[in-house]
Short mmCIF file of C-alpha atoms in Angstrom, two decimals:
data_model
loop_
_atom_site.label_atom_id
_atom_site.label_comp_id
_atom_site.label_asym_id
_atom_site.label_seq_id
_atom_site.Cartn_x
_atom_site.Cartn_y
_atom_site.Cartn_z
CA ASP A 94 -28.04 -37.82 299.42
CA ALA A 95 -24.37 -37.33 300.10
CA LYS A 96 -23.21 -33.98 298.76
CA THR A 97 -19.79 -32.58 298.02
CA THR A 98 -18.13 -29.25 298.71
CA GLN A 99 -15.30 -27.93 296.58
CA PRO A 100 -13.50 -24.58 296.38
CA PRO A 101 -14.81 -22.58 293.42
CA SER A 102 -11.41 -21.97 291.88
CA MET A 103 -7.71 -22.71 292.24
CA ASP A 104 -4.50 -21.72 290.51
CA CYS A 105 -1.53 -23.93 289.80
CA ALA A 106 1.82 -23.30 288.13
CA GLU A 107 2.62 -25.40 285.11
CA GLY A 108 4.74 -28.40 286.02
CA ARG A 109 3.72 -28.34 289.65
CA ALA A 110 1.32 -30.69 291.39
CA ALA A 111 -2.31 -29.59 291.53
CA ASN A 112 -4.12 -30.71 294.68
CA LEU A 113 -7.88 -30.36 294.48
CA PRO A 114 -9.79 -30.93 297.72
CA CYS A 115 -13.32 -32.21 298.18
CA ASN A 116 -15.44 -32.59 301.28
CA HIS A 117 -18.12 -35.28 301.44
CA SER A 118 -18.82 -35.54 305.14
CA THR A 119 -22.19 -37.31 304.73
CA ILE A 120 -20.89 -40.06 302.49
CA SER A 121 -22.27 -43.55 303.17
CA GLY A 122 -20.20 -46.69 303.49
CA ASN A 123 -21.04 -48.07 300.06
CA GLU A 124 -20.75 -44.83 298.11
CA TYR A 125 -17.83 -44.21 295.78
CA VAL A 126 -16.07 -40.93 295.16
CA TYR A 127 -15.72 -40.06 291.49
CA TRP A 128 -13.80 -37.27 289.80
CA TYR A 129 -14.59 -35.86 286.39
CA ARG A 130 -13.31 -32.82 284.58
CA GLN A 131 -14.78 -30.62 281.89
CA ILE A 132 -12.58 -28.73 279.51
CA HIS A 133 -14.27 -25.72 277.97
CA SER A 134 -17.12 -26.63 275.59
CA GLN A 135 -16.49 -30.36 275.87
CA GLY A 136 -18.39 -33.10 277.68
CA PRO A 137 -17.20 -34.11 281.15
CA GLN A 138 -14.38 -36.64 281.17
CA TYR A 139 -13.91 -39.38 283.75
CA ILE A 140 -10.66 -39.14 285.72
CA ILE A 141 -10.63 -41.58 288.60
CA HIS A 142 -12.76 -43.07 291.38
CA GLY A 143 -12.31 -44.83 294.71
CA LEU A 144 -14.09 -46.26 297.71
CA LYS A 145 -11.65 -46.45 300.61
CA ASN A 146 -8.14 -46.95 299.32
CA ASN A 147 -6.00 -44.45 297.51
CA GLU A 148 -6.03 -44.89 293.76
CA THR A 149 -3.69 -43.95 290.94
CA ASN A 150 -3.98 -44.11 287.19
CA GLU A 151 -2.27 -42.49 284.23
CA MET A 152 -4.15 -39.24 284.75
CA ALA A 153 -4.18 -38.63 288.49
CA SER A 154 -4.06 -39.91 292.05
CA LEU A 155 -6.95 -39.96 294.49
CA ILE A 156 -6.31 -39.73 298.20
CA ILE A 157 -9.27 -40.56 300.46
CA THR A 158 -9.05 -39.87 304.18
CA GLU A 159 -9.49 -42.77 306.56
CA ASP A 160 -12.89 -41.52 307.73
CA ARG A 161 -13.85 -41.01 304.03
CA LYS A 162 -15.21 -37.57 304.74
CA SER A 163 -12.87 -35.87 302.33
CA SER A 164 -10.61 -36.61 299.39
CA THR A 165 -7.96 -34.94 297.27
CA LEU A 166 -7.37 -35.28 293.56
CA ILE A 167 -3.72 -34.88 292.64
CA LEU A 168 -2.49 -34.01 289.17
CA PRO A 169 1.23 -34.67 289.66
CA HIS A 170 2.60 -32.40 286.91
CA ALA A 171 -0.07 -29.99 285.76
CA THR A 172 0.03 -28.73 282.19
CA LEU A 173 -1.85 -25.91 280.50
CA ARG A 174 -4.20 -28.50 279.03
CA ASP A 175 -5.31 -29.44 282.54
CA THR A 176 -7.11 -26.10 282.85
CA ALA A 177 -10.72 -27.20 283.37
CA VAL A 178 -13.58 -27.50 285.84
CA TYR A 179 -13.07 -30.48 288.12
CA TYR A 180 -16.10 -32.18 289.64
CA CYS A 181 -16.04 -34.33 292.75
CA ILE A 182 -19.08 -36.60 292.90
CA VAL A 183 -20.43 -39.13 295.29
CA ARG A 184 -22.34 -41.85 293.52
CA VAL A 185 -25.76 -42.28 295.03
CA ALA A 186 -27.57 -45.60 294.94
CA GLU A 187 -31.20 -44.99 294.03
CA GLY A 188 -33.44 -47.06 296.28
CA ASN A 189 -34.55 -50.45 295.11
CA THR A 190 -34.35 -49.71 291.44
CA GLY A 191 -30.67 -50.45 291.31
CA GLY A 192 -30.00 -47.28 289.42
CA PHE A 193 -27.32 -44.79 290.33
CA LYS A 194 -28.13 -41.13 290.28
CA THR A 195 -25.19 -38.80 289.80
CA ILE A 196 -25.36 -35.26 291.09
CA PHE A 197 -22.83 -32.75 289.83
CA GLY A 198 -22.03 -29.74 291.98
CA ALA A 199 -20.39 -26.52 290.82
CA GLY A 200 -16.90 -28.02 290.78
CA THR A 201 -13.51 -26.34 291.06
CA ARG A 202 -12.23 -24.24 288.19
CA LEU A 203 -8.51 -24.98 287.94
CA PHE A 204 -6.32 -22.48 286.15
CA VAL A 205 -2.89 -23.78 285.21
CA LYS A 206 -0.56 -20.88 284.51
CA ALA A 207 2.71 -20.84 282.59
CA ASP B 189 -11.76 -45.82 270.52
CA ALA B 190 -15.45 -46.19 271.47
CA ARG B 191 -17.29 -42.91 272.04
CA VAL B 192 -20.74 -41.61 272.73
CA THR B 193 -22.08 -39.72 269.74
CA GLN B 194 -24.73 -37.04 269.74
CA THR B 195 -26.62 -35.38 266.92
CA PRO B 196 -27.09 -32.65 266.03
CA ARG B 197 -24.11 -30.87 267.54
CA HIS B 198 -25.82 -27.50 267.17
CA LYS B 199 -29.48 -26.58 266.83
CA VAL B 200 -31.12 -23.20 266.44
CA THR B 201 -34.89 -23.16 266.43
CA GLU B 202 -37.81 -20.91 267.08
CA MET B 203 -40.00 -21.00 270.13
CA GLY B 204 -42.80 -23.52 269.79
CA GLN B 205 -40.95 -25.87 267.48
CA GLU B 206 -40.23 -29.50 268.29
CA VAL B 207 -36.62 -30.41 268.98
CA THR B 208 -35.25 -33.94 268.88
CA MET B 209 -31.78 -34.77 270.11
CA ARG B 210 -30.22 -38.17 269.52
CA CYS B 211 -27.57 -40.14 271.32
CA GLN B 212 -25.75 -43.31 270.40
CA PRO B 213 -24.31 -44.88 273.54
CA ILE B 214 -21.12 -46.91 273.54
CA LEU B 215 -21.85 -50.42 272.32
CA GLY B 216 -22.50 -52.74 275.24
CA HIS B 217 -23.27 -50.03 277.76
CA ASN B 218 -26.53 -50.61 279.65
CA THR B 219 -27.10 -47.23 281.27
CA VAL B 220 -27.82 -43.94 279.53
CA PHE B 221 -28.04 -40.51 281.10
CA TRP B 222 -29.33 -37.17 279.80
CA TYR B 223 -27.97 -33.96 281.33
CA ARG B 224 -28.60 -30.30 280.69
CA GLN B 225 -25.96 -27.64 281.34
CA THR B 226 -26.49 -23.91 281.67
CA MET B 227 -24.36 -21.19 283.17
CA MET B 228 -26.89 -20.59 285.91
CA GLN B 229 -27.75 -24.16 286.91
CA GLY B 230 -24.64 -26.10 285.96
CA LEU B 231 -25.03 -29.77 285.07
CA GLU B 232 -28.50 -31.11 285.82
CA LEU B 233 -29.54 -34.72 285.48
CA LEU B 234 -32.71 -34.95 283.41
CA ALA B 235 -33.22 -38.69 283.05
CA TYR B 236 -31.47 -42.01 283.10
CA PHE B 237 -32.14 -45.43 281.68
CA ARG B 238 -31.00 -48.90 282.60
CA ASN B 239 -31.33 -51.64 280.01
CA ARG B 240 -33.51 -49.21 278.02
CA ALA B 241 -35.99 -48.82 280.87
CA PRO B 242 -36.43 -45.34 282.34
CA LEU B 243 -35.41 -45.39 286.00
CA ASP B 244 -35.69 -41.75 286.85
CA ASP B 245 -36.89 -38.76 284.88
CA SER B 246 -37.71 -36.58 287.85
CA GLY B 247 -35.34 -33.89 286.59
CA MET B 248 -37.30 -33.36 283.40
CA PRO B 249 -40.16 -30.88 282.88
CA LYS B 250 -42.85 -33.46 282.19
CA ASP B 251 -45.16 -31.28 280.19
CA ARG B 252 -42.73 -30.67 277.35
CA PHE B 253 -39.80 -33.05 277.64
CA SER B 254 -39.72 -36.75 276.86
CA ALA B 255 -36.91 -39.28 276.75
CA GLU B 256 -36.96 -42.69 275.14
CA MET B 257 -34.70 -45.54 274.10
CA PRO B 258 -36.28 -47.20 271.08
CA ASP B 259 -33.39 -49.65 270.96
CA ALA B 260 -30.07 -50.26 272.66
CA THR B 261 -28.18 -48.12 270.16
CA LEU B 262 -30.36 -45.02 270.26
CA ALA B 263 -31.60 -42.68 272.96
CA THR B 264 -33.72 -39.64 272.17
CA LEU B 265 -34.64 -36.49 274.05
CA LYS B 266 -37.54 -34.46 272.69
CA ILE B 267 -38.80 -31.03 273.59
CA GLN B 268 -42.25 -30.06 272.37
CA PRO B 269 -42.95 -27.18 272.31
CA SER B 270 -39.55 -25.61 272.85
CA GLU B 271 -39.10 -22.39 274.82
CA PRO B 272 -36.22 -19.90 275.05
CA ARG B 273 -35.46 -21.10 278.58
CA ASP B 274 -34.61 -24.53 277.13
CA SER B 275 -31.51 -23.04 275.53
CA ALA B 276 -28.60 -25.03 276.94
CA VAL B 277 -26.08 -27.73 276.16
CA TYR B 278 -27.58 -31.20 276.41
CA PHE B 279 -25.20 -34.05 277.17
CA CYS B 280 -25.77 -37.74 276.86
CA ALA B 281 -23.63 -40.21 278.80
CA SER B 282 -23.48 -43.98 278.87
CA GLY B 283 -21.94 -46.57 281.14
CA LEU B 284 -22.21 -49.93 282.77
CA VAL B 285 -24.22 -50.48 285.91
CA GLN B 286 -21.45 -52.59 287.34
CA GLY B 287 -18.78 -50.03 286.61
CA GLY B 288 -20.49 -46.79 287.49
CA THR B 289 -18.27 -44.62 285.29
CA GLN B 290 -20.10 -42.43 282.81
CA TYR B 291 -18.76 -41.58 279.37
CA PHE B 292 -20.07 -38.34 277.99
CA GLY B 293 -20.81 -37.31 274.45
CA PRO B 294 -19.81 -33.96 272.96
CA GLY B 295 -23.21 -32.42 273.61
CA THR B 296 -25.93 -30.72 271.59
CA ARG B 297 -25.94 -26.93 271.81
CA LEU B 298 -29.53 -25.78 271.60
CA LEU B 299 -30.63 -22.20 271.08
CA VAL B 300 -34.35 -21.46 271.13
CA LEU B 301 -35.20 -18.01 269.80
#
């Protein structure tokens, strides 16, 4: 199973870009990188995902290196409400069942400071 | 705005009692996941279903936990008998196989005394 490595915590000033790194050096060619975040006492929230190309949506941008061994989630203008735990996940295909097991690591705790 | 709903939101019970947690996935979603979150272990996958069929429940303690989907609009997670170490937040998530994105409910906060 491909696993991810993230720094345990990061700080970011309000209004600045938050760049959250993730290493997934054992990722397979057909596995996607997903990002979720969890604000205190709430359920995890989907942010963005990608396979090879960089992706952008209304919440964030995802930059995936050419070798796909690492990625960076970018929150372009962080606000206090972006303070949360951010999870980088590689979606694992589960054998012949067609199911997809999702393994959450410890994530990165992002503190956005005024 | 479609959402996953979970009931109850909070549950306090005594050791040995049966606990049933319910989840209503987003209409049309064909995968359902149950997770448990504790400070020590983080988010753990307990079980997941595709088209109501259980695909993997290897994360669940088999002797006391059971997960079912009696119909497409209801998923249940039962603990019998409950133990203090089961105290945690239990999340349900749903999604589409084709999409892969999971949408999480607000969770059930369980405290077993």
